[in-house]
Tab-separated table of C-alpha atoms and ligand atoms in Angstrom:
chain	number	residue	atom	x	y	z
A	80	MET	CA	230.694	-239.090	-151.499
A	81	VAL	CA	228.313	-235.522	-150.732
A	82	ASN	CA	225.211	-237.107	-149.384
A	83	ASP	CA	222.826	-235.438	-152.546
A	84	THR	CA	220.771	-233.103	-150.037
A	85	SER	CA	218.420	-232.165	-151.928
A	86	VAL	CA	215.532	-234.472	-152.274
A	87	PRO	CA	213.917	-233.103	-149.705
A	88	LEU	CA	212.748	-235.251	-146.683
A	89	SER	CA	209.442	-234.267	-143.938
A	90	SER	CA	211.900	-234.304	-141.130
A	91	PRO	CA	215.893	-235.702	-141.187
A	92	ILE	CA	214.262	-239.292	-138.226
A	93	MET	CA	212.168	-242.117	-139.881
A	94	ALA	CA	208.986	-242.372	-139.599
A	95	THR	CA	208.355	-244.818	-136.929
A	96	TYR	CA	206.709	-243.609	-135.124
A	97	SER	CA	204.091	-241.113	-134.643
A	98	ARG	CA	203.966	-238.387	-132.402
A	99	PHE	CA	202.280	-236.082	-130.478
A	100	PRO	CA	203.179	-232.227	-131.695
A	101	VAL	CA	204.683	-231.737	-127.905
A	102	THR	CA	208.336	-231.573	-127.403
A	103	LEU	CA	209.879	-232.374	-123.679
A	104	VAL	CA	212.230	-229.987	-122.531
A	105	LYS	CA	212.483	-231.108	-119.098
A	106	GLY	CA	211.353	-233.202	-116.054
A	107	LYS	CA	210.989	-233.547	-112.426
A	108	GLY	CA	209.260	-235.929	-110.491
A	109	SER	CA	205.554	-236.436	-111.893
A	110	TYR	CA	205.729	-233.665	-114.527
A	111	VAL	CA	207.880	-232.146	-117.339
A	112	TRP	CA	207.953	-229.337	-119.745
A	113	ASP	CA	207.339	-228.715	-122.778
A	114	ASP	CA	209.305	-226.147	-125.436
A	115	GLN	CA	207.048	-223.693	-124.440
A	116	GLY	CA	207.567	-223.909	-120.681
A	117	LYS	CA	204.033	-225.431	-120.729
A	118	GLN	CA	204.086	-228.272	-117.295
A	119	TYR	CA	202.084	-231.001	-117.724
A	120	LEU	CA	201.441	-234.695	-115.381
A	121	ASP	CA	202.889	-237.531	-116.548
A	122	PHE	CA	201.583	-240.993	-116.486
A	123	THR	CA	203.163	-242.669	-119.155
A	124	SER	CA	206.146	-242.068	-117.342
A	125	GLY	CA	207.783	-243.275	-120.858
A	126	ILE	CA	206.401	-246.139	-121.178
A	127	ALA	CA	206.717	-247.495	-117.481
A	128	THR	CA	209.665	-246.448	-117.602
A	129	CYS	CA	210.520	-243.634	-114.908
A	130	ASN	CA	209.458	-246.020	-112.630
A	131	LEU	CA	211.131	-243.073	-109.090
A	132	GLY	CA	209.887	-240.209	-111.064
A	133	HIS	CA	211.612	-238.040	-113.712
A	134	VAL	CA	215.294	-237.407	-112.577
A	135	PRO	CA	215.121	-238.827	-109.067
A	136	ASP	CA	217.906	-237.604	-107.820
A	137	ALA	CA	218.734	-240.935	-105.734
A	138	VAL	CA	220.188	-241.748	-109.277
A	139	LYS	CA	221.334	-238.932	-110.194
A	140	GLU	CA	223.554	-238.497	-108.112
A	141	LYS	CA	225.182	-241.840	-107.913
A	142	LEU	CA	224.853	-240.608	-111.957
A	143	GLU	CA	227.153	-237.653	-111.536
A	144	GLU	CA	229.970	-239.788	-109.423
A	145	GLN	CA	229.897	-241.824	-112.056
A	146	LEU	CA	230.105	-239.817	-114.455
A	147	GLN	CA	234.228	-238.443	-113.249
A	148	ASP	CA	235.600	-241.865	-113.194
A	149	LEU	CA	234.750	-244.497	-115.897
A	150	TRP	CA	231.577	-244.112	-118.019
A	151	HIS	CA	232.692	-247.565	-120.222
A	152	CYS	CA	234.820	-251.348	-119.861
A	153	THR	CA	234.565	-253.806	-121.361
A	154	ASN	CA	232.935	-256.736	-120.303
A	155	LEU	CA	236.244	-258.528	-120.750
A	156	TYR	CA	237.597	-256.613	-117.201
A	157	HIS	CA	235.263	-256.799	-113.863
A	158	ILE	CA	232.921	-253.932	-113.484
A	159	PRO	CA	232.071	-253.661	-109.491
A	160	ASN	CA	228.383	-251.721	-110.242
A	161	GLN	CA	227.416	-254.874	-112.000
A	162	GLU	CA	228.714	-257.103	-109.700
A	163	LYS	CA	226.761	-255.169	-107.015
A	164	LEU	CA	223.445	-255.053	-109.615
A	165	ALA	CA	223.929	-259.046	-110.302
A	166	ALA	CA	223.757	-259.857	-106.578
A	167	LEU	CA	221.201	-257.221	-106.181
A	168	LEU	CA	218.899	-258.766	-108.086
A	169	ALA	CA	219.301	-262.620	-107.735
A	170	ALA	CA	218.676	-261.997	-103.652
A	171	ASN	CA	216.055	-260.105	-104.603
A	172	SER	CA	214.708	-262.803	-106.725
A	173	CYS	CA	214.052	-266.601	-107.309
A	174	GLY	CA	217.229	-266.760	-109.800
A	175	ASP	CA	220.628	-266.877	-109.618
A	176	GLN	CA	222.664	-265.149	-112.383
A	177	VAL	CA	222.556	-261.802	-114.399
A	178	PHE	CA	223.489	-261.120	-118.442
A	179	PHE	CA	222.793	-257.814	-119.342
A	180	CYS	CA	222.166	-255.836	-122.313
A	181	ASN	CA	220.574	-252.201	-123.503
A	182	SER	CA	216.566	-252.742	-123.830
A	183	GLY	CA	214.265	-254.494	-123.709
A	184	ALA	CA	213.699	-256.760	-126.927
A	185	GLU	CA	218.137	-256.879	-125.826
A	186	ALA	CA	216.115	-258.663	-123.165
A	187	ASN	CA	214.497	-261.013	-124.301
A	188	GLU	CA	216.948	-261.752	-127.580
A	189	ALA	CA	218.339	-263.206	-124.454
A	190	ALA	CA	216.426	-265.207	-123.364
A	191	ILE	CA	214.935	-267.081	-126.708
A	192	LYS	CA	219.691	-267.519	-127.181
A	193	LEU	CA	219.913	-268.624	-123.692
A	194	ALA	CA	216.487	-271.254	-124.301
A	195	ARG	CA	217.576	-272.294	-127.306
A	196	ARG	CA	221.229	-272.466	-126.181
A	197	TYR	CA	220.813	-274.630	-122.975
A	198	ALA	CA	218.023	-276.955	-124.842
A	199	ASN	CA	220.936	-278.404	-127.502
A	200	LYS	CA	224.083	-277.993	-125.503
A	201	VAL	CA	222.832	-278.054	-121.658
A	202	LYS	CA	220.138	-281.203	-122.562
A	203	GLY	CA	220.766	-282.189	-125.863
A	204	SER	CA	217.906	-283.494	-126.873
A	205	GLY	CA	213.894	-282.225	-127.494
A	206	SER	CA	212.674	-279.206	-129.664
A	207	SER	CA	214.537	-275.396	-129.444
A	208	GLU	CA	211.073	-274.162	-129.758
A	209	VAL	CA	209.837	-271.217	-128.253
A	210	VAL	CA	205.876	-271.328	-127.479
A	211	THR	CA	204.907	-267.433	-126.790
A	212	PHE	CA	201.309	-266.466	-127.030
A	213	GLN	CA	198.657	-264.232	-128.904
A	214	GLN	CA	198.435	-260.753	-128.203
A	215	SER	CA	201.959	-260.609	-126.858
A	216	PHE	CA	204.236	-258.033	-127.219
A	217	HIS	CA	208.560	-259.180	-127.046
A	218	GLY	CA	209.984	-256.302	-128.632
A	219	ARG	CA	211.230	-254.929	-132.151
A	220	THR	CA	214.599	-257.435	-133.077
A	221	LEU	CA	213.743	-259.920	-135.991
A	222	ALA	CA	213.618	-263.009	-133.006
A	223	THR	CA	211.890	-260.815	-130.368
A	224	LEU	CA	208.737	-259.691	-133.107
A	225	THR	CA	208.614	-263.126	-134.017
A	226	ALA	CA	207.823	-263.615	-130.467
A	227	THR	CA	205.800	-261.546	-130.370
A	228	GLY	CA	201.907	-262.763	-130.902
A	229	GLN	CA	200.437	-260.194	-133.528
A	230	GLU	CA	200.312	-260.454	-137.109
A	231	LYS	CA	200.922	-256.110	-137.040
A	232	ILE	CA	203.694	-256.252	-135.568
A	233	GLN	CA	205.836	-258.777	-137.758
A	234	GLN	CA	203.696	-257.863	-141.269
A	235	GLY	CA	206.486	-256.604	-143.787
A	236	PHE	CA	208.588	-258.459	-141.707
A	237	SER	CA	208.999	-262.286	-143.484
A	238	PRO	CA	210.944	-264.719	-143.910
A	239	LEU	CA	210.172	-264.809	-139.068
A	240	MET	CA	211.966	-267.062	-137.413
A	241	PRO	CA	211.745	-270.474	-137.717
A	242	GLY	CA	210.778	-272.537	-134.224
A	243	PHE	CA	208.190	-270.079	-133.023
A	244	SER	CA	204.615	-270.549	-132.111
A	245	TYR	CA	201.719	-269.493	-130.459
A	246	LEU	CA	199.047	-270.419	-127.813
A	247	PRO	CA	196.058	-267.907	-126.870
A	248	PHE	CA	196.500	-266.005	-123.440
A	249	ASN	CA	194.559	-267.680	-120.733
A	250	ASP	CA	193.156	-270.440	-122.569
A	251	GLU	CA	193.371	-273.482	-119.611
A	252	GLU	CA	192.910	-275.951	-122.227
A	253	ALA	CA	194.915	-274.491	-124.952
A	254	LEU	CA	198.268	-275.452	-122.252
A	255	GLU	CA	198.124	-279.593	-123.023
A	256	GLU	CA	199.700	-277.725	-126.305
A	257	LEU	CA	202.986	-278.354	-124.047
A	258	THR	CA	202.811	-281.626	-122.644
A	259	THR	CA	202.867	-283.158	-126.243
A	260	ARG	CA	205.181	-280.191	-127.762
A	261	LYS	CA	207.454	-279.975	-125.384
A	262	PRO	CA	209.396	-276.705	-126.260
A	263	ALA	CA	212.200	-275.462	-124.973
A	264	ALA	CA	210.606	-272.903	-123.085
A	265	VAL	CA	207.621	-270.229	-122.496
A	266	LEU	CA	207.774	-267.049	-122.729
A	267	LEU	CA	205.835	-265.111	-120.987
A	268	GLU	CA	204.269	-261.257	-119.980
A	269	LEU	CA	202.662	-261.216	-116.869
A	270	VAL	CA	200.538	-258.307	-117.449
A	271	GLN	CA	199.356	-258.005	-121.254
A	272	GLY	CA	201.415	-254.274	-121.648
A	273	GLU	CA	200.765	-253.183	-125.404
A	274	GLY	CA	197.986	-255.954	-125.771
A	275	GLY	CA	195.464	-253.690	-123.815
A	276	VAL	CA	197.073	-254.124	-120.448
A	277	ILE	CA	195.743	-257.782	-119.678
A	278	PRO	CA	196.557	-259.396	-116.674
A	279	ALA	CA	197.056	-263.413	-117.371
A	280	ASN	CA	194.666	-265.255	-114.441
A	281	PRO	CA	196.631	-267.058	-111.429
A	282	GLU	CA	195.545	-270.367	-112.119
A	283	TRP	CA	195.848	-270.479	-115.468
A	284	VAL	CA	199.704	-269.194	-114.616
A	285	LYS	CA	200.427	-271.827	-112.131
A	286	LYS	CA	198.686	-274.498	-114.286
A	287	LEU	CA	201.451	-273.478	-116.997
A	288	ALA	CA	204.204	-273.680	-113.714
A	289	GLU	CA	203.446	-276.886	-113.206
A	290	ILE	CA	202.998	-278.029	-116.951
A	291	CYS	CA	206.882	-276.330	-117.002
A	292	LYS	CA	207.777	-277.959	-113.855
A	293	ASP	CA	206.265	-281.730	-115.241
A	294	ASN	CA	207.568	-281.447	-118.794
A	295	GLY	CA	211.555	-279.844	-118.311
A	296	ILE	CA	210.280	-276.122	-120.435
A	297	LEU	CA	211.689	-273.305	-119.315
A	298	LEU	CA	209.164	-271.238	-118.056
A	299	MET	CA	210.915	-267.668	-119.252
A	300	VAL	CA	208.760	-264.257	-118.544
A	301	ASP	CA	209.070	-261.327	-119.715
A	302	GLU	CA	208.792	-258.207	-117.079
A	303	ILE	CA	210.010	-255.985	-119.087
A	304	GLN	CA	206.679	-253.349	-118.243
A	305	THR	CA	205.697	-255.443	-115.211
A	306	GLY	CA	209.638	-255.505	-113.580
A	307	ILE	CA	210.716	-253.031	-110.537
A	308	GLY	CA	208.068	-252.268	-108.647
A	309	ARG	CA	205.554	-251.648	-111.354
A	310	THR	CA	202.799	-254.139	-110.892
A	311	GLY	CA	203.642	-253.330	-106.180
A	312	THR	CA	205.550	-256.022	-105.984
A	313	LEU	CA	209.578	-255.909	-107.541
A	314	PHE	CA	208.535	-257.893	-109.587
A	315	ALA	CA	204.708	-259.457	-110.737
A	316	TYR	CA	204.964	-262.969	-110.782
A	317	GLU	CA	206.000	-262.913	-107.187
A	318	GLN	CA	202.112	-262.153	-106.975
A	319	TYR	CA	201.706	-265.170	-108.717
A	320	GLY	CA	202.911	-268.147	-106.474
A	321	ILE	CA	205.454	-269.130	-109.222
A	322	GLU	CA	209.107	-269.481	-109.690
A	323	PRO	CA	210.792	-268.743	-113.555
A	324	ASP	CA	214.116	-270.038	-114.535
A	325	VAL	CA	214.013	-266.785	-116.442
A	326	ILE	CA	213.388	-263.117	-116.364
A	327	SER	CA	213.801	-260.526	-118.550
A	328	LEU	CA	213.596	-257.183	-117.339
A	329	ALA	CA	214.213	-253.155	-118.628
A	330	LYS	CA	212.511	-250.634	-118.895
A	331	GLY	CA	212.523	-248.890	-114.970
A	332	LEU	CA	215.458	-250.308	-114.340
A	333	GLY	CA	217.934	-247.561	-115.118
A	334	SER	CA	215.919	-245.036	-114.353
A	335	GLY	CA	215.277	-243.789	-117.421
A	336	PHE	CA	218.866	-244.247	-118.636
A	337	PRO	CA	219.074	-247.810	-120.855
A	338	ILE	CA	220.179	-250.261	-119.279
A	339	GLY	CA	218.201	-254.220	-119.876
A	340	ALA	CA	218.897	-257.687	-118.601
A	341	ILE	CA	218.595	-261.342	-117.598
A	342	ILE	CA	217.838	-263.116	-114.530
A	343	ALA	CA	218.446	-266.593	-115.209
A	344	LYS	CA	218.305	-269.951	-112.614
A	345	GLU	CA	221.857	-271.403	-111.622
A	346	GLU	CA	220.886	-274.612	-113.554
A	347	ALA	CA	218.661	-272.057	-117.593
A	348	ALA	CA	222.169	-269.964	-117.026
A	349	LYS	CA	223.831	-273.105	-118.033
A	350	GLY	CA	223.213	-271.906	-121.263
A	351	PHE	CA	225.650	-269.713	-121.775
A	352	GLU	CA	229.159	-269.737	-120.998
A	353	PRO	CA	232.385	-267.979	-122.473
A	354	GLY	CA	231.745	-267.418	-125.647
A	355	SER	CA	228.328	-267.548	-126.512
A	356	HIS	CA	226.404	-265.045	-125.770
A	357	GLY	CA	227.496	-260.771	-125.783
A	358	SER	CA	227.039	-256.709	-126.365
A	359	THR	CA	229.513	-254.349	-126.037
A	360	PHE	CA	227.670	-251.534	-124.146
A	361	GLY	CA	225.722	-253.934	-122.041
A	362	GLY	CA	226.358	-253.392	-118.652
A	363	ASN	CA	229.089	-251.083	-118.503
A	364	PRO	CA	229.504	-249.060	-115.409
A	365	LEU	CA	227.263	-245.467	-116.157
A	366	ALA	CA	224.820	-248.388	-116.481
A	367	THR	CA	224.610	-250.363	-113.751
A	368	ALA	CA	225.093	-247.048	-111.195
A	369	ALA	CA	222.128	-245.937	-112.701
A	370	GLY	CA	219.800	-250.213	-112.766
A	371	LEU	CA	222.486	-249.712	-109.059
A	372	ALA	CA	221.106	-246.929	-107.842
A	373	THR	CA	217.516	-247.227	-109.102
A	374	VAL	CA	216.429	-251.144	-106.904
A	375	THR	CA	218.574	-249.264	-103.848
A	376	HIS	CA	216.697	-246.851	-103.501
A	377	ILE	CA	213.466	-248.960	-103.845
A	378	LEU	CA	214.253	-251.412	-100.911
A	379	GLU	CA	215.783	-249.320	-98.566
A	380	THR	CA	213.341	-246.100	-98.844
A	381	ASN	CA	210.397	-249.432	-99.329
A	382	LEU	CA	209.140	-246.980	-101.203
A	383	LEU	CA	206.071	-250.702	-102.859
A	384	LYS	CA	205.067	-249.741	-99.360
A	385	GLN	CA	203.400	-246.387	-100.512
A	386	VAL	CA	202.700	-247.631	-103.982
A	387	ASN	CA	200.572	-250.406	-102.630
A	388	GLU	CA	198.860	-247.284	-100.832
A	389	VAL	CA	198.609	-245.069	-103.151
A	390	VAL	CA	197.714	-248.536	-105.331
A	391	THR	CA	193.973	-248.882	-103.578
A	392	TYR	CA	193.031	-245.031	-103.796
A	393	LEU	CA	193.683	-244.786	-106.667
A	394	ASP	CA	191.213	-248.097	-107.818
A	395	SER	CA	189.279	-245.832	-106.336
A	396	GLN	CA	189.179	-243.537	-108.143
A	397	LEU	CA	188.914	-244.871	-111.159
A	398	GLU	CA	185.798	-247.224	-109.546
A	399	MET	CA	184.127	-243.854	-108.924
A	400	LEU	CA	185.080	-242.999	-112.584
A	401	LYS	CA	183.723	-245.724	-114.129
A	402	GLU	CA	180.745	-245.633	-112.282
A	403	LYS	CA	180.011	-242.296	-113.784
A	404	TYR	CA	181.126	-241.939	-117.144
A	405	GLU	CA	179.158	-244.640	-119.706
A	406	PHE	CA	182.050	-245.462	-123.047
A	407	ILE	CA	184.255	-246.765	-118.998
A	408	LYS	CA	183.841	-250.357	-119.389
A	409	ASN	CA	186.341	-252.285	-117.773
A	410	ILE	CA	189.329	-251.359	-115.057
A	411	ARG	CA	191.792	-253.855	-115.091
A	412	GLY	CA	195.715	-254.554	-114.876
A	413	LYS	CA	197.977	-254.724	-112.102
A	414	GLY	CA	199.229	-251.742	-109.747
A	415	LEU	CA	200.364	-248.964	-111.235
A	416	LEU	CA	200.411	-250.270	-114.954
A	417	LYS	CA	196.230	-249.245	-115.227
A	418	GLY	CA	193.879	-250.502	-118.741
A	419	LEU	CA	190.497	-248.584	-118.763
A	420	LEU	CA	188.685	-250.175	-121.223
A	421	VAL	CA	186.730	-247.569	-123.302
A	422	GLU	CA	183.779	-248.294	-125.723
A	423	THR	CA	185.178	-244.900	-127.664
A	424	ASN	CA	188.192	-244.180	-130.166
A	425	ALA	CA	191.561	-244.033	-126.806
A	426	LEU	CA	193.448	-242.875	-128.960
A	427	ASP	CA	191.223	-239.380	-128.151
A	428	ILE	CA	191.351	-239.574	-125.583
A	429	VAL	CA	194.399	-239.388	-125.455
A	430	GLN	CA	195.029	-236.345	-128.064
A	431	LYS	CA	192.384	-233.743	-125.541
A	432	ALA	CA	193.884	-235.204	-122.460
A	433	ILE	CA	197.121	-232.670	-123.503
A	434	ALA	CA	195.304	-229.630	-123.971
A	435	ASN	CA	194.623	-230.370	-120.232
A	436	ASN	CA	198.254	-230.927	-119.910
A	437	LEU	CA	197.993	-234.913	-118.676
A	438	LEU	CA	199.816	-237.423	-120.287
A	439	ILE	CA	198.451	-241.254	-120.927
A	440	LEU	CA	198.941	-244.254	-123.788
A	441	THR	CA	196.883	-246.146	-125.627
A	442	ALA	CA	197.382	-250.046	-125.316
A	443	GLY	CA	195.512	-250.690	-128.898
A	444	PRO	CA	192.720	-248.985	-130.009
A	445	ASN	CA	190.196	-249.354	-127.197
A	446	VAL	CA	192.177	-248.958	-123.767
A	447	VAL	CA	193.658	-246.083	-121.825
A	448	ARG	CA	196.909	-247.068	-120.344
A	449	ILE	CA	198.247	-244.663	-117.076
A	450	LEU	CA	201.082	-245.621	-116.018
A	451	PRO	CA	201.834	-242.638	-112.914
A	452	PRO	CA	205.892	-243.060	-111.949
A	453	LEU	CA	206.175	-245.264	-108.402
A	454	THR	CA	206.515	-242.082	-106.080
A	455	VAL	CA	203.024	-240.416	-107.867
A	456	THR	CA	201.133	-238.950	-104.927
A	457	LYS	CA	197.732	-239.268	-103.381
A	458	GLU	CA	197.445	-234.921	-104.556
A	459	GLU	CA	198.847	-236.279	-107.963
A	460	ILE	CA	196.161	-238.210	-108.737
A	461	ASN	CA	193.719	-236.313	-107.953
A	462	GLU	CA	194.856	-233.342	-109.706
A	463	PHE	CA	194.929	-236.759	-112.826
A	464	ILE	CA	191.437	-237.404	-112.325
A	465	GLU	CA	190.366	-233.846	-112.735
A	466	ALA	CA	192.485	-233.564	-115.517
A	467	LEU	CA	190.682	-236.647	-116.733
A	468	GLU	CA	187.037	-236.058	-116.662
A	469	LYS	CA	188.249	-232.711	-117.763
A	470	THR	CA	188.973	-234.382	-121.029
A	471	PHE	CA	186.025	-236.357	-120.655
A	472	GLN	CA	183.990	-234.041	-121.496
A	473	GLY	CA	182.112	-233.640	-124.930
A	474	ILE	CA	183.632	-237.306	-125.174
A	475	GLU	CA	180.846	-240.384	-127.002
A	476	LYS	CA	179.769	-243.839	-126.423
A	477	GLY	CA	181.420	-245.607	-129.372
A	478	GLU	CA	182.489	-241.985	-130.853
B	517	LIG	N1	208.487	-256.626	-123.444
B	517	LIG	C1	207.652	-255.620	-122.780
B	517	LIG	C2	206.445	-256.624	-122.605
B	517	LIG	C3	207.018	-254.999	-123.721
B	517	LIG	O1	206.896	-254.226	-122.686
B	517	LIG	C4	208.208	-253.805	-124.801
B	517	LIG	C5	208.259	-252.619	-124.830
B	517	LIG	O2	207.934	-252.097	-124.356
B	517	LIG	C6	209.768	-254.459	-124.961
B	517	LIG	C7	209.408	-256.293	-124.527
B	517	LIG	C8	210.567	-254.287	-125.602
B	517	LIG	O3	211.713	-253.400	-125.112
B	517	LIG	P1	212.748	-252.219	-125.613
B	517	LIG	O4	211.343	-251.797	-126.554
B	517	LIG	O5	213.553	-251.904	-124.815
B	517	LIG	O6	213.485	-252.821	-126.713
């Protein structure tokens, strides 16, 4: 049957996003250009994805090389880039084995499946429940939106998946519940990104890790937004002195090429065996070429040292803004994942910034989220502060 196109549609794209009136067609480093040739300073990095800036040469070259050879190959055969990337991730984390997929939601989906299967098949007793935290964000598939501790993300999708419960974030007393519930796993963001750029309190995380260890609960950290150098270390968990059993990754791993992964400790990885999980595209030669080039570049150029220097500068500049503008109540986050808590409409600031050639984001109604690439320079930070100050003209407290 021929589709009936007589029904007028406002757009052939489903209305899952409300989009800003900008069409981006080109990017390089910290800058992007729209279809009118207007240049913007991009402090969104495609939401913590283009961590090496746009079209980074180190990744582009490796992708171009791989494009000549082999694009795709099923996981029924060995894939050299995949094996190299898995080895690199394992060597630079507390984990041992890696499963590759294509996105953040799929990575968390894999983590949840691993936790359940580990509980059911390896331990063979106890609960297969996964505990997450209020205000968390873990993705949009049915399991990961159920894991997400925000009703607005879940609305309209009932029935949700069974086997999830939520505890308040950064609440020490609430952790006691884990000792009685003894769930299969806890899934945690070390900095809640979408939930408002809220870092987990280090003492609380230590206590959580202890409880998990003492009670045979898998500790799974969602590093989809915080991973791959975003917070100043390759993984945010390194700053908390803990060793998670499972780490989920996506976003920055492929510099914009879609790829996701979980890294698991050997014991937790026993939850999967041939046939228990899989993905057609997961870890294909192109995606893992991008991942391998990205992680290799970060490690070989010692980029994180530069990140930490630039973060000190960014922090001082943001502190200066906080002193100057009454509506900025707090600055929070870690490394190059920053949130300005504002007593005004954050979306209004983001929209006005576009007119000043600056792209930034919100994280909820009162948080302006700032995600420059890890390659950002002090000069670009100066340009950002200038554009932000222009944007702040006319912004009133409580607007
Ligand atoms: N987990 C966290 C912490 C995220 O920030 C995101 C995306 O914003 C996801 C999971 C979902 O990732 P994706 O959109 O690639 O499915």
